[in-house]
């Protein structure tokens, strides 16, 4: 008996699967062409794995990625806003010095490894959610696309990238194997970079060194000035007992876990008005007993708190990462902040996921036997 596959349900099913696969391949191809937005996310994720600082990410990578995005055709405000918000991944992805600071404030030094690894999944999740947003926005706003790279050039590009990528090996290998401290690893990486840039790859001439140093000092001066101003404002807030006054209303909310956590999230958005380190030191001893009374672990609360304060780094009026990004990208803060609203929405949604799904923060440390 001969069966006509064209008339069977199986044939229709196979045709449907083939159509879906074809569409997925087209989407992936389009995804690959929208390269700069995704490179921004991934580079911030990788740099965060080295520095743990959002401000360092914006000031260093921003000077490279923002001009590249502008050249490709992205708007100035989107380029700066994207760089600022993706830099907040560095606060979550280990090694995060803010996690260590929280552990010391919580008198939980033994949980430092669990806290460091607890921020890894939320940090990566934030990057994935950003990529999903860009994929949707690309369809709506017709984002600029890169030119397709010829196959014969791909091998050359990969070979040329090996030496620069060794910087990550030097830093992470040196720290991971205990051969050097983070500061020493950074110094070694700087010397290595100097050698390959000026003598191996020769992408710059020695005559350009004075201008490079001048631009580096200029950026460093902007960053240090902003940090000093933020710390002065933080001192004023602390001196006026504003955080303690806001905490006083929490006692009546302890019976409703969801409402309590939502209120704490709103309160921790004081990161918009104060620097991150003082808020960690001030809020941790006050809020930790409250959340523990409703069953939240020290690690879960620590990741939630650092994530929340990371949002404050890219929001006015005292968002240091936002100020640095606008200084590097030469855009006004008011206009850039308005264009960052979709990016803020993604951060808030991811924050709520981390707040109400403990497994995102505690799953990996538990699997590794750290909790």
PDB file of C-alpha atoms in Angstrom, residues 13-279:
ATOM      1  CA  UNK A  13       3.651  18.277  10.930  1.00  0.00           C
ATOM      2  CA  UNK A  14       7.059  17.900   9.256  1.00  0.00           C
ATOM      3  CA  UNK A  15       6.317  20.870   7.028  1.00  0.00           C
ATOM      4  CA  UNK A  16       5.366  22.938  10.070  1.00  0.00           C
ATOM      5  CA  UNK A  17       8.567  21.974  11.880  1.00  0.00           C
ATOM      6  CA  UNK A  18      10.620  22.842   8.803  1.00  0.00           C
ATOM      7  CA  UNK A  19       8.934  26.251   8.612  1.00  0.00           C
ATOM      8  CA  UNK A  20       9.645  26.955  12.283  1.00  0.00           C
ATOM      9  CA  UNK A  21      13.305  25.938  11.903  1.00  0.00           C
ATOM     10  CA  UNK A  22      13.622  28.170   8.843  1.00  0.00           C
ATOM     11  CA  UNK A  23      12.190  31.159  10.709  1.00  0.00           C
ATOM     12  CA  UNK A  24      14.449  30.532  13.706  1.00  0.00           C
ATOM     13  CA  UNK A  25      17.462  30.471  11.389  1.00  0.00           C
ATOM     14  CA  UNK A  26      16.377  33.788   9.879  1.00  0.00           C
ATOM     15  CA  UNK A  27      15.982  35.297  13.351  1.00  0.00           C
ATOM     16  CA  UNK A  28      19.426  34.020  14.362  1.00  0.00           C
ATOM     17  CA  UNK A  29      20.903  35.503  11.203  1.00  0.00           C
ATOM     18  CA  UNK A  30      19.295  38.863  11.998  1.00  0.00           C
ATOM     19  CA  UNK A  31      20.487  38.546  15.577  1.00  0.00           C
ATOM     20  CA  UNK A  32      24.060  38.086  14.410  1.00  0.00           C
ATOM     21  CA  UNK A  33      23.862  41.213  12.267  1.00  0.00           C
ATOM     22  CA  UNK A  34      22.744  43.406  15.175  1.00  0.00           C
ATOM     23  CA  UNK A  35      26.138  42.829  16.630  1.00  0.00           C
ATOM     24  CA  UNK A  36      27.099  45.999  18.501  1.00  0.00           C
ATOM     25  CA  UNK A  37      24.173  45.947  20.950  1.00  0.00           C
ATOM     26  CA  UNK A  38      24.959  42.352  21.876  1.00  0.00           C
ATOM     27  CA  UNK A  39      28.717  42.931  21.950  1.00  0.00           C
ATOM     28  CA  UNK A  40      28.042  45.706  24.440  1.00  0.00           C
ATOM     29  CA  UNK A  41      26.172  43.317  26.740  1.00  0.00           C
ATOM     30  CA  UNK A  42      28.708  40.491  26.458  1.00  0.00           C
ATOM     31  CA  UNK A  43      31.739  42.766  26.850  1.00  0.00           C
ATOM     32  CA  UNK A  44      30.228  44.319  29.990  1.00  0.00           C
ATOM     33  CA  UNK A  45      29.579  40.827  31.319  1.00  0.00           C
ATOM     34  CA  UNK A  46      33.190  39.783  30.680  1.00  0.00           C
ATOM     35  CA  UNK A  47      34.631  43.014  32.055  1.00  0.00           C
ATOM     36  CA  UNK A  48      32.458  42.695  35.136  1.00  0.00           C
ATOM     37  CA  UNK A  49      34.056  39.290  35.671  1.00  0.00           C
ATOM     38  CA  UNK A  50      37.392  41.125  35.883  1.00  0.00           C
ATOM     39  CA  UNK A  51      36.650  44.331  37.769  1.00  0.00           C
ATOM     40  CA  UNK A  52      33.336  43.965  39.603  1.00  0.00           C
ATOM     41  CA  UNK A  53      32.805  47.700  39.145  1.00  0.00           C
ATOM     42  CA  UNK A  54      30.105  49.362  37.038  1.00  0.00           C
ATOM     43  CA  UNK A  55      31.916  52.713  37.037  1.00  0.00           C
ATOM     44  CA  UNK A  56      35.145  51.081  35.824  1.00  0.00           C
ATOM     45  CA  UNK A  57      33.173  49.313  33.099  1.00  0.00           C
ATOM     46  CA  UNK A  58      31.568  52.528  31.838  1.00  0.00           C
ATOM     47  CA  UNK A  59      34.748  54.611  31.960  1.00  0.00           C
ATOM     48  CA  UNK A  60      36.929  52.024  30.193  1.00  0.00           C
ATOM     49  CA  UNK A  61      34.666  50.070  27.831  1.00  0.00           C
ATOM     50  CA  UNK A  62      32.442  53.086  27.236  1.00  0.00           C
ATOM     51  CA  UNK A  63      35.256  55.010  25.595  1.00  0.00           C
ATOM     52  CA  UNK A  64      35.572  52.172  23.073  1.00  0.00           C
ATOM     53  CA  UNK A  65      32.063  50.775  22.603  1.00  0.00           C
ATOM     54  CA  UNK A  66      30.075  54.032  22.559  1.00  0.00           C
ATOM     55  CA  UNK A  67      31.992  55.544  19.587  1.00  0.00           C
ATOM     56  CA  UNK A  68      31.724  52.206  17.748  1.00  0.00           C
ATOM     57  CA  UNK A  69      27.944  52.115  18.246  1.00  0.00           C
ATOM     58  CA  UNK A  70      27.619  55.724  17.084  1.00  0.00           C
ATOM     59  CA  UNK A  71      29.672  54.936  13.986  1.00  0.00           C
ATOM     60  CA  UNK A  72      27.446  51.962  13.215  1.00  0.00           C
ATOM     61  CA  UNK A  73      24.354  54.174  13.347  1.00  0.00           C
ATOM     62  CA  UNK A  74      22.931  53.852  16.860  1.00  0.00           C
ATOM     63  CA  UNK A  75      21.758  57.087  18.470  1.00  0.00           C
ATOM     64  CA  UNK A  76      24.007  58.801  20.996  1.00  0.00           C
ATOM     65  CA  UNK A  77      21.521  58.387  23.854  1.00  0.00           C
ATOM     66  CA  UNK A  78      20.880  54.707  23.195  1.00  0.00           C
ATOM     67  CA  UNK A  79      24.615  53.981  22.960  1.00  0.00           C
ATOM     68  CA  UNK A  80      25.303  55.678  26.289  1.00  0.00           C
ATOM     69  CA  UNK A  81      22.201  54.291  28.025  1.00  0.00           C
ATOM     70  CA  UNK A  82      22.953  50.754  26.925  1.00  0.00           C
ATOM     71  CA  UNK A  83      26.556  50.978  28.103  1.00  0.00           C
ATOM     72  CA  UNK A  84      25.512  52.382  31.470  1.00  0.00           C
ATOM     73  CA  UNK A  85      22.821  49.777  32.211  1.00  0.00           C
ATOM     74  CA  UNK A  86      24.799  46.755  30.986  1.00  0.00           C
ATOM     75  CA  UNK A  87      27.704  47.864  33.176  1.00  0.00           C
ATOM     76  CA  UNK A  88      25.553  47.039  36.208  1.00  0.00           C
ATOM     77  CA  UNK A  89      26.144  43.362  35.438  1.00  0.00           C
ATOM     78  CA  UNK A  90      29.644  43.901  36.801  1.00  0.00           C
ATOM     79  CA  UNK A  91      28.223  44.616  40.258  1.00  0.00           C
ATOM     80  CA  UNK A  92      26.606  41.168  40.339  1.00  0.00           C
ATOM     81  CA  UNK A  93      29.001  38.904  38.447  1.00  0.00           C
ATOM     82  CA  UNK A  94      31.952  37.713  40.563  1.00  0.00           C
ATOM     83  CA  UNK A  95      34.352  38.974  41.698  1.00  0.00           C
ATOM     84  CA  UNK A  96      32.108  41.690  43.147  1.00  0.00           C
ATOM     85  CA  UNK A  97      33.745  43.680  45.928  1.00  0.00           C
ATOM     86  CA  UNK A  98      30.296  44.957  46.916  1.00  0.00           C
ATOM     87  CA  UNK A  99      29.285  41.391  47.807  1.00  0.00           C
ATOM     88  CA  UNK A 100      32.310  41.207  50.090  1.00  0.00           C
ATOM     89  CA  UNK A 101      31.344  44.523  51.665  1.00  0.00           C
ATOM     90  CA  UNK A 102      27.816  43.220  52.265  1.00  0.00           C
ATOM     91  CA  UNK A 103      29.167  40.031  53.848  1.00  0.00           C
ATOM     92  CA  UNK A 104      31.263  42.072  56.269  1.00  0.00           C
ATOM     93  CA  UNK A 105      28.319  44.352  57.093  1.00  0.00           C
ATOM     94  CA  UNK A 106      26.136  41.275  57.695  1.00  0.00           C
ATOM     95  CA  UNK A 107      28.829  39.650  59.862  1.00  0.00           C
ATOM     96  CA  UNK A 108      28.794  36.683  57.449  1.00  0.00           C
ATOM     97  CA  UNK A 109      32.380  36.427  56.257  1.00  0.00           C
ATOM     98  CA  UNK A 110      32.016  32.682  55.784  1.00  0.00           C
ATOM     99  CA  UNK A 111      29.341  33.249  53.130  1.00  0.00           C
ATOM    100  CA  UNK A 112      31.536  35.350  50.825  1.00  0.00           C
ATOM    101  CA  UNK A 113      32.025  32.509  48.262  1.00  0.00           C
ATOM    102  CA  UNK A 114      28.274  31.795  48.285  1.00  0.00           C
ATOM    103  CA  UNK A 115      27.492  35.480  47.773  1.00  0.00           C
ATOM    104  CA  UNK A 116      29.972  35.805  44.900  1.00  0.00           C
ATOM    105  CA  UNK A 117      28.540  32.803  43.063  1.00  0.00           C
ATOM    106  CA  UNK A 118      25.002  33.780  44.073  1.00  0.00           C
ATOM    107  CA  UNK A 119      25.239  36.889  41.896  1.00  0.00           C
ATOM    108  CA  UNK A 120      26.414  35.000  38.805  1.00  0.00           C
ATOM    109  CA  UNK A 121      23.037  33.696  37.605  1.00  0.00           C
ATOM    110  CA  UNK A 122      21.174  37.016  38.191  1.00  0.00           C
ATOM    111  CA  UNK A 123      23.958  38.891  36.370  1.00  0.00           C
ATOM    112  CA  UNK A 124      23.785  36.581  33.362  1.00  0.00           C
ATOM    113  CA  UNK A 125      19.968  36.656  33.475  1.00  0.00           C
ATOM    114  CA  UNK A 126      20.055  40.453  33.294  1.00  0.00           C
ATOM    115  CA  UNK A 127      22.237  40.244  30.186  1.00  0.00           C
ATOM    116  CA  UNK A 128      19.886  37.715  28.558  1.00  0.00           C
ATOM    117  CA  UNK A 129      16.863  39.915  29.276  1.00  0.00           C
ATOM    118  CA  UNK A 130      18.653  42.884  27.713  1.00  0.00           C
ATOM    119  CA  UNK A 131      19.311  40.827  24.586  1.00  0.00           C
ATOM    120  CA  UNK A 132      15.628  39.852  24.396  1.00  0.00           C
ATOM    121  CA  UNK A 133      14.677  43.532  24.625  1.00  0.00           C
ATOM    122  CA  UNK A 134      17.107  44.464  21.854  1.00  0.00           C
ATOM    123  CA  UNK A 135      15.736  41.723  19.634  1.00  0.00           C
ATOM    124  CA  UNK A 136      12.204  43.109  20.060  1.00  0.00           C
ATOM    125  CA  UNK A 137      13.320  46.733  19.651  1.00  0.00           C
ATOM    126  CA  UNK A 138      15.259  45.834  16.506  1.00  0.00           C
ATOM    127  CA  UNK A 139      11.991  44.786  14.856  1.00  0.00           C
ATOM    128  CA  UNK A 140      10.173  47.918  16.011  1.00  0.00           C
ATOM    129  CA  UNK A 141      12.801  50.601  15.421  1.00  0.00           C
ATOM    130  CA  UNK A 142      14.857  49.068  12.605  1.00  0.00           C
ATOM    131  CA  UNK A 143      18.176  49.036  14.425  1.00  0.00           C
ATOM    132  CA  UNK A 144      21.291  49.476  12.243  1.00  0.00           C
ATOM    133  CA  UNK A 145      22.970  46.265  11.162  1.00  0.00           C
ATOM    134  CA  UNK A 146      26.601  45.355  10.618  1.00  0.00           C
ATOM    135  CA  UNK A 147      27.976  44.322   7.273  1.00  0.00           C
ATOM    136  CA  UNK A 148      28.414  40.584   6.827  1.00  0.00           C
ATOM    137  CA  UNK A 149      32.014  39.470   7.434  1.00  0.00           C
ATOM    138  CA  UNK A 150      33.516  37.481   4.534  1.00  0.00           C
ATOM    139  CA  UNK A 151      34.383  33.898   5.437  1.00  0.00           C
ATOM    140  CA  UNK A 152      38.016  34.336   4.429  1.00  0.00           C
ATOM    141  CA  UNK A 153      38.433  37.117   6.996  1.00  0.00           C
ATOM    142  CA  UNK A 154      36.924  35.233   9.949  1.00  0.00           C
ATOM    143  CA  UNK A 155      40.047  33.089  10.519  1.00  0.00           C
ATOM    144  CA  UNK A 156      42.296  36.151  10.412  1.00  0.00           C
ATOM    145  CA  UNK A 157      40.072  37.976  12.908  1.00  0.00           C
ATOM    146  CA  UNK A 158      40.111  35.005  15.306  1.00  0.00           C
ATOM    147  CA  UNK A 159      43.915  34.728  15.103  1.00  0.00           C
ATOM    148  CA  UNK A 160      44.356  38.468  15.674  1.00  0.00           C
ATOM    149  CA  UNK A 161      42.049  38.267  18.716  1.00  0.00           C
ATOM    150  CA  UNK A 162      44.079  35.576  20.505  1.00  0.00           C
ATOM    151  CA  UNK A 163      46.794  37.883  21.846  1.00  0.00           C
ATOM    152  CA  UNK A 164      44.382  40.570  23.166  1.00  0.00           C
ATOM    153  CA  UNK A 165      42.169  37.900  24.752  1.00  0.00           C
ATOM    154  CA  UNK A 166      45.189  36.639  26.684  1.00  0.00           C
ATOM    155  CA  UNK A 167      44.655  39.651  28.927  1.00  0.00           C
ATOM    156  CA  UNK A 168      41.651  37.841  30.462  1.00  0.00           C
ATOM    157  CA  UNK A 169      43.801  34.732  30.957  1.00  0.00           C
ATOM    158  CA  UNK A 170      46.505  36.760  32.706  1.00  0.00           C
ATOM    159  CA  UNK A 171      44.093  38.456  35.096  1.00  0.00           C
ATOM    160  CA  UNK A 172      41.791  35.539  35.902  1.00  0.00           C
ATOM    161  CA  UNK A 173      44.567  32.940  35.840  1.00  0.00           C
ATOM    162  CA  UNK A 174      46.819  35.015  38.063  1.00  0.00           C
ATOM    163  CA  UNK A 175      44.092  35.690  40.616  1.00  0.00           C
ATOM    164  CA  UNK A 176      42.517  32.229  40.441  1.00  0.00           C
ATOM    165  CA  UNK A 177      45.835  30.420  40.916  1.00  0.00           C
ATOM    166  CA  UNK A 178      46.867  32.767  43.711  1.00  0.00           C
ATOM    167  CA  UNK A 179      49.912  34.033  41.815  1.00  0.00           C
ATOM    168  CA  UNK A 180      49.033  37.699  42.286  1.00  0.00           C
ATOM    169  CA  UNK A 181      46.460  40.053  43.727  1.00  0.00           C
ATOM    170  CA  UNK A 182      43.825  41.808  41.636  1.00  0.00           C
ATOM    171  CA  UNK A 183      45.884  45.024  41.597  1.00  0.00           C
ATOM    172  CA  UNK A 184      49.044  43.182  40.598  1.00  0.00           C
ATOM    173  CA  UNK A 185      47.193  41.278  37.868  1.00  0.00           C
ATOM    174  CA  UNK A 186      45.849  44.564  36.489  1.00  0.00           C
ATOM    175  CA  UNK A 187      49.364  46.037  36.438  1.00  0.00           C
ATOM    176  CA  UNK A 188      50.753  43.001  34.616  1.00  0.00           C
ATOM    177  CA  UNK A 189      47.888  43.188  32.129  1.00  0.00           C
ATOM    178  CA  UNK A 190      48.652  46.871  31.464  1.00  0.00           C
ATOM    179  CA  UNK A 191      52.309  46.095  30.711  1.00  0.00           C
ATOM    180  CA  UNK A 192      51.284  43.177  28.482  1.00  0.00           C
ATOM    181  CA  UNK A 193      48.797  45.414  26.640  1.00  0.00           C
ATOM    182  CA  UNK A 194      51.454  48.087  26.140  1.00  0.00           C
ATOM    183  CA  UNK A 195      53.798  45.535  24.546  1.00  0.00           C
ATOM    184  CA  UNK A 196      51.307  43.954  22.145  1.00  0.00           C
ATOM    185  CA  UNK A 197      49.766  47.303  21.099  1.00  0.00           C
ATOM    186  CA  UNK A 198      52.994  49.203  20.433  1.00  0.00           C
ATOM    187  CA  UNK A 199      55.454  46.461  19.478  1.00  0.00           C
ATOM    188  CA  UNK A 200      53.575  43.305  18.366  1.00  0.00           C
ATOM    189  CA  UNK A 201      50.336  44.330  16.658  1.00  0.00           C
ATOM    190  CA  UNK A 202      51.541  47.919  16.156  1.00  0.00           C
ATOM    191  CA  UNK A 203      48.033  49.307  16.176  1.00  0.00           C
ATOM    192  CA  UNK A 204      49.378  52.521  17.722  1.00  0.00           C
ATOM    193  CA  UNK A 205      52.611  54.485  17.580  1.00  0.00           C
ATOM    194  CA  UNK A 206      54.707  55.587  20.524  1.00  0.00           C
ATOM    195  CA  UNK A 207      54.090  59.187  19.514  1.00  0.00           C
ATOM    196  CA  UNK A 208      50.438  58.659  20.491  1.00  0.00           C
ATOM    197  CA  UNK A 209      51.358  57.734  24.086  1.00  0.00           C
ATOM    198  CA  UNK A 210      51.160  61.306  25.495  1.00  0.00           C
ATOM    199  CA  UNK A 211      47.639  61.824  24.139  1.00  0.00           C
ATOM    200  CA  UNK A 212      46.592  58.386  25.460  1.00  0.00           C
ATOM    201  CA  UNK A 213      47.844  59.265  28.935  1.00  0.00           C
ATOM    202  CA  UNK A 214      46.154  62.672  28.747  1.00  0.00           C
ATOM    203  CA  UNK A 215      42.775  61.149  27.826  1.00  0.00           C
ATOM    204  CA  UNK A 216      43.139  58.488  30.535  1.00  0.00           C
ATOM    205  CA  UNK A 217      43.883  61.097  33.199  1.00  0.00           C
ATOM    206  CA  UNK A 218      40.967  63.220  31.975  1.00  0.00           C
ATOM    207  CA  UNK A 219      38.547  60.300  32.290  1.00  0.00           C
ATOM    208  CA  UNK A 220      40.023  59.357  35.667  1.00  0.00           C
ATOM    209  CA  UNK A 221      39.595  62.924  36.906  1.00  0.00           C
ATOM    210  CA  UNK A 222      35.917  62.926  35.896  1.00  0.00           C
ATOM    211  CA  UNK A 223      35.309  59.577  37.599  1.00  0.00           C
ATOM    212  CA  UNK A 224      37.052  60.514  40.862  1.00  0.00           C
ATOM    213  CA  UNK A 225      35.271  63.883  41.001  1.00  0.00           C
ATOM    214  CA  UNK A 226      31.880  62.240  40.573  1.00  0.00           C
ATOM    215  CA  UNK A 227      32.643  59.606  43.204  1.00  0.00           C
ATOM    216  CA  UNK A 228      33.803  62.282  45.661  1.00  0.00           C
ATOM    217  CA  UNK A 229      30.625  64.311  45.074  1.00  0.00           C
ATOM    218  CA  UNK A 230      28.448  61.227  45.553  1.00  0.00           C
ATOM    219  CA  UNK A 231      30.180  60.382  48.817  1.00  0.00           C
ATOM    220  CA  UNK A 232      29.695  63.943  50.090  1.00  0.00           C
ATOM    221  CA  UNK A 233      25.976  63.703  49.314  1.00  0.00           C
ATOM    222  CA  UNK A 234      25.856  60.297  51.026  1.00  0.00           C
ATOM    223  CA  UNK A 235      27.431  61.787  54.143  1.00  0.00           C
ATOM    224  CA  UNK A 236      24.743  64.483  54.236  1.00  0.00           C
ATOM    225  CA  UNK A 237      21.950  61.874  53.927  1.00  0.00           C
ATOM    226  CA  UNK A 238      23.502  59.806  56.715  1.00  0.00           C
ATOM    227  CA  UNK A 239      24.036  62.839  58.949  1.00  0.00           C
ATOM    228  CA  UNK A 240      20.332  63.735  58.646  1.00  0.00           C
ATOM    229  CA  UNK A 241      19.286  60.143  59.593  1.00  0.00           C
ATOM    230  CA  UNK A 242      17.108  59.889  56.483  1.00  0.00           C
ATOM    231  CA  UNK A 243      17.595  56.114  55.944  1.00  0.00           C
ATOM    232  CA  UNK A 244      16.754  55.339  59.577  1.00  0.00           C
ATOM    233  CA  UNK A 245      13.605  57.442  59.436  1.00  0.00           C
ATOM    234  CA  UNK A 246      12.396  55.530  56.381  1.00  0.00           C
ATOM    235  CA  UNK A 247      13.080  52.172  58.010  1.00  0.00           C
ATOM    236  CA  UNK A 248      10.839  53.020  60.981  1.00  0.00           C
ATOM    237  CA  UNK A 249       7.674  52.222  59.023  1.00  0.00           C
ATOM    238  CA  UNK A 250       8.641  48.614  58.246  1.00  0.00           C
ATOM    239  CA  UNK A 251       7.562  47.026  61.493  1.00  0.00           C
ATOM    240  CA  UNK A 252       3.864  46.899  60.597  1.00  0.00           C
ATOM    241  CA  UNK A 253       4.542  45.192  57.241  1.00  0.00           C
ATOM    242  CA  UNK A 254       6.349  42.114  58.552  1.00  0.00           C
ATOM    243  CA  UNK A 255       3.155  40.019  58.429  1.00  0.00           C
ATOM    244  CA  UNK A 256       2.893  40.231  54.610  1.00  0.00           C
ATOM    245  CA  UNK A 257       6.049  38.898  52.950  1.00  0.00           C
ATOM    246  CA  UNK A 258       5.266  40.107  49.422  1.00  0.00           C
ATOM    247  CA  UNK A 259       4.371  43.648  50.484  1.00  0.00           C
ATOM    248  CA  UNK A 260       7.406  43.789  52.777  1.00  0.00           C
ATOM    249  CA  UNK A 261       9.822  42.791  50.013  1.00  0.00           C
ATOM    250  CA  UNK A 262       8.261  45.245  47.587  1.00  0.00           C
ATOM    251  CA  UNK A 263       8.578  48.065  50.106  1.00  0.00           C
ATOM    252  CA  UNK A 264      12.207  47.134  50.833  1.00  0.00           C
ATOM    253  CA  UNK A 265      12.946  47.175  47.114  1.00  0.00           C
ATOM    254  CA  UNK A 266      11.488  50.657  46.853  1.00  0.00           C
ATOM    255  CA  UNK A 267      13.491  51.805  49.861  1.00  0.00           C
ATOM    256  CA  UNK A 268      16.694  50.378  48.484  1.00  0.00           C
ATOM    257  CA  UNK A 269      16.180  52.535  45.427  1.00  0.00           C
ATOM    258  CA  UNK A 270      17.717  55.161  47.693  1.00  0.00           C
ATOM    259  CA  UNK A 271      20.683  54.181  45.570  1.00  0.00           C
ATOM    260  CA  UNK A 272      19.335  56.924  43.316  1.00  0.00           C
ATOM    261  CA  UNK A 273      20.287  59.426  46.036  1.00  0.00           C
ATOM    262  CA  UNK A 274      23.260  57.858  47.815  1.00  0.00           C
ATOM    263  CA  UNK A 275      26.430  56.038  46.885  1.00  0.00           C
ATOM    264  CA  UNK A 276      26.395  52.230  46.926  1.00  0.00           C
ATOM    265  CA  UNK A 277      28.960  51.457  49.632  1.00  0.00           C
ATOM    266  CA  UNK A 278      27.407  53.669  52.371  1.00  0.00           C
ATOM    267  CA  UNK A 279      23.962  52.214  51.670  1.00  0.00           C
TER     268      UNK A 279
END
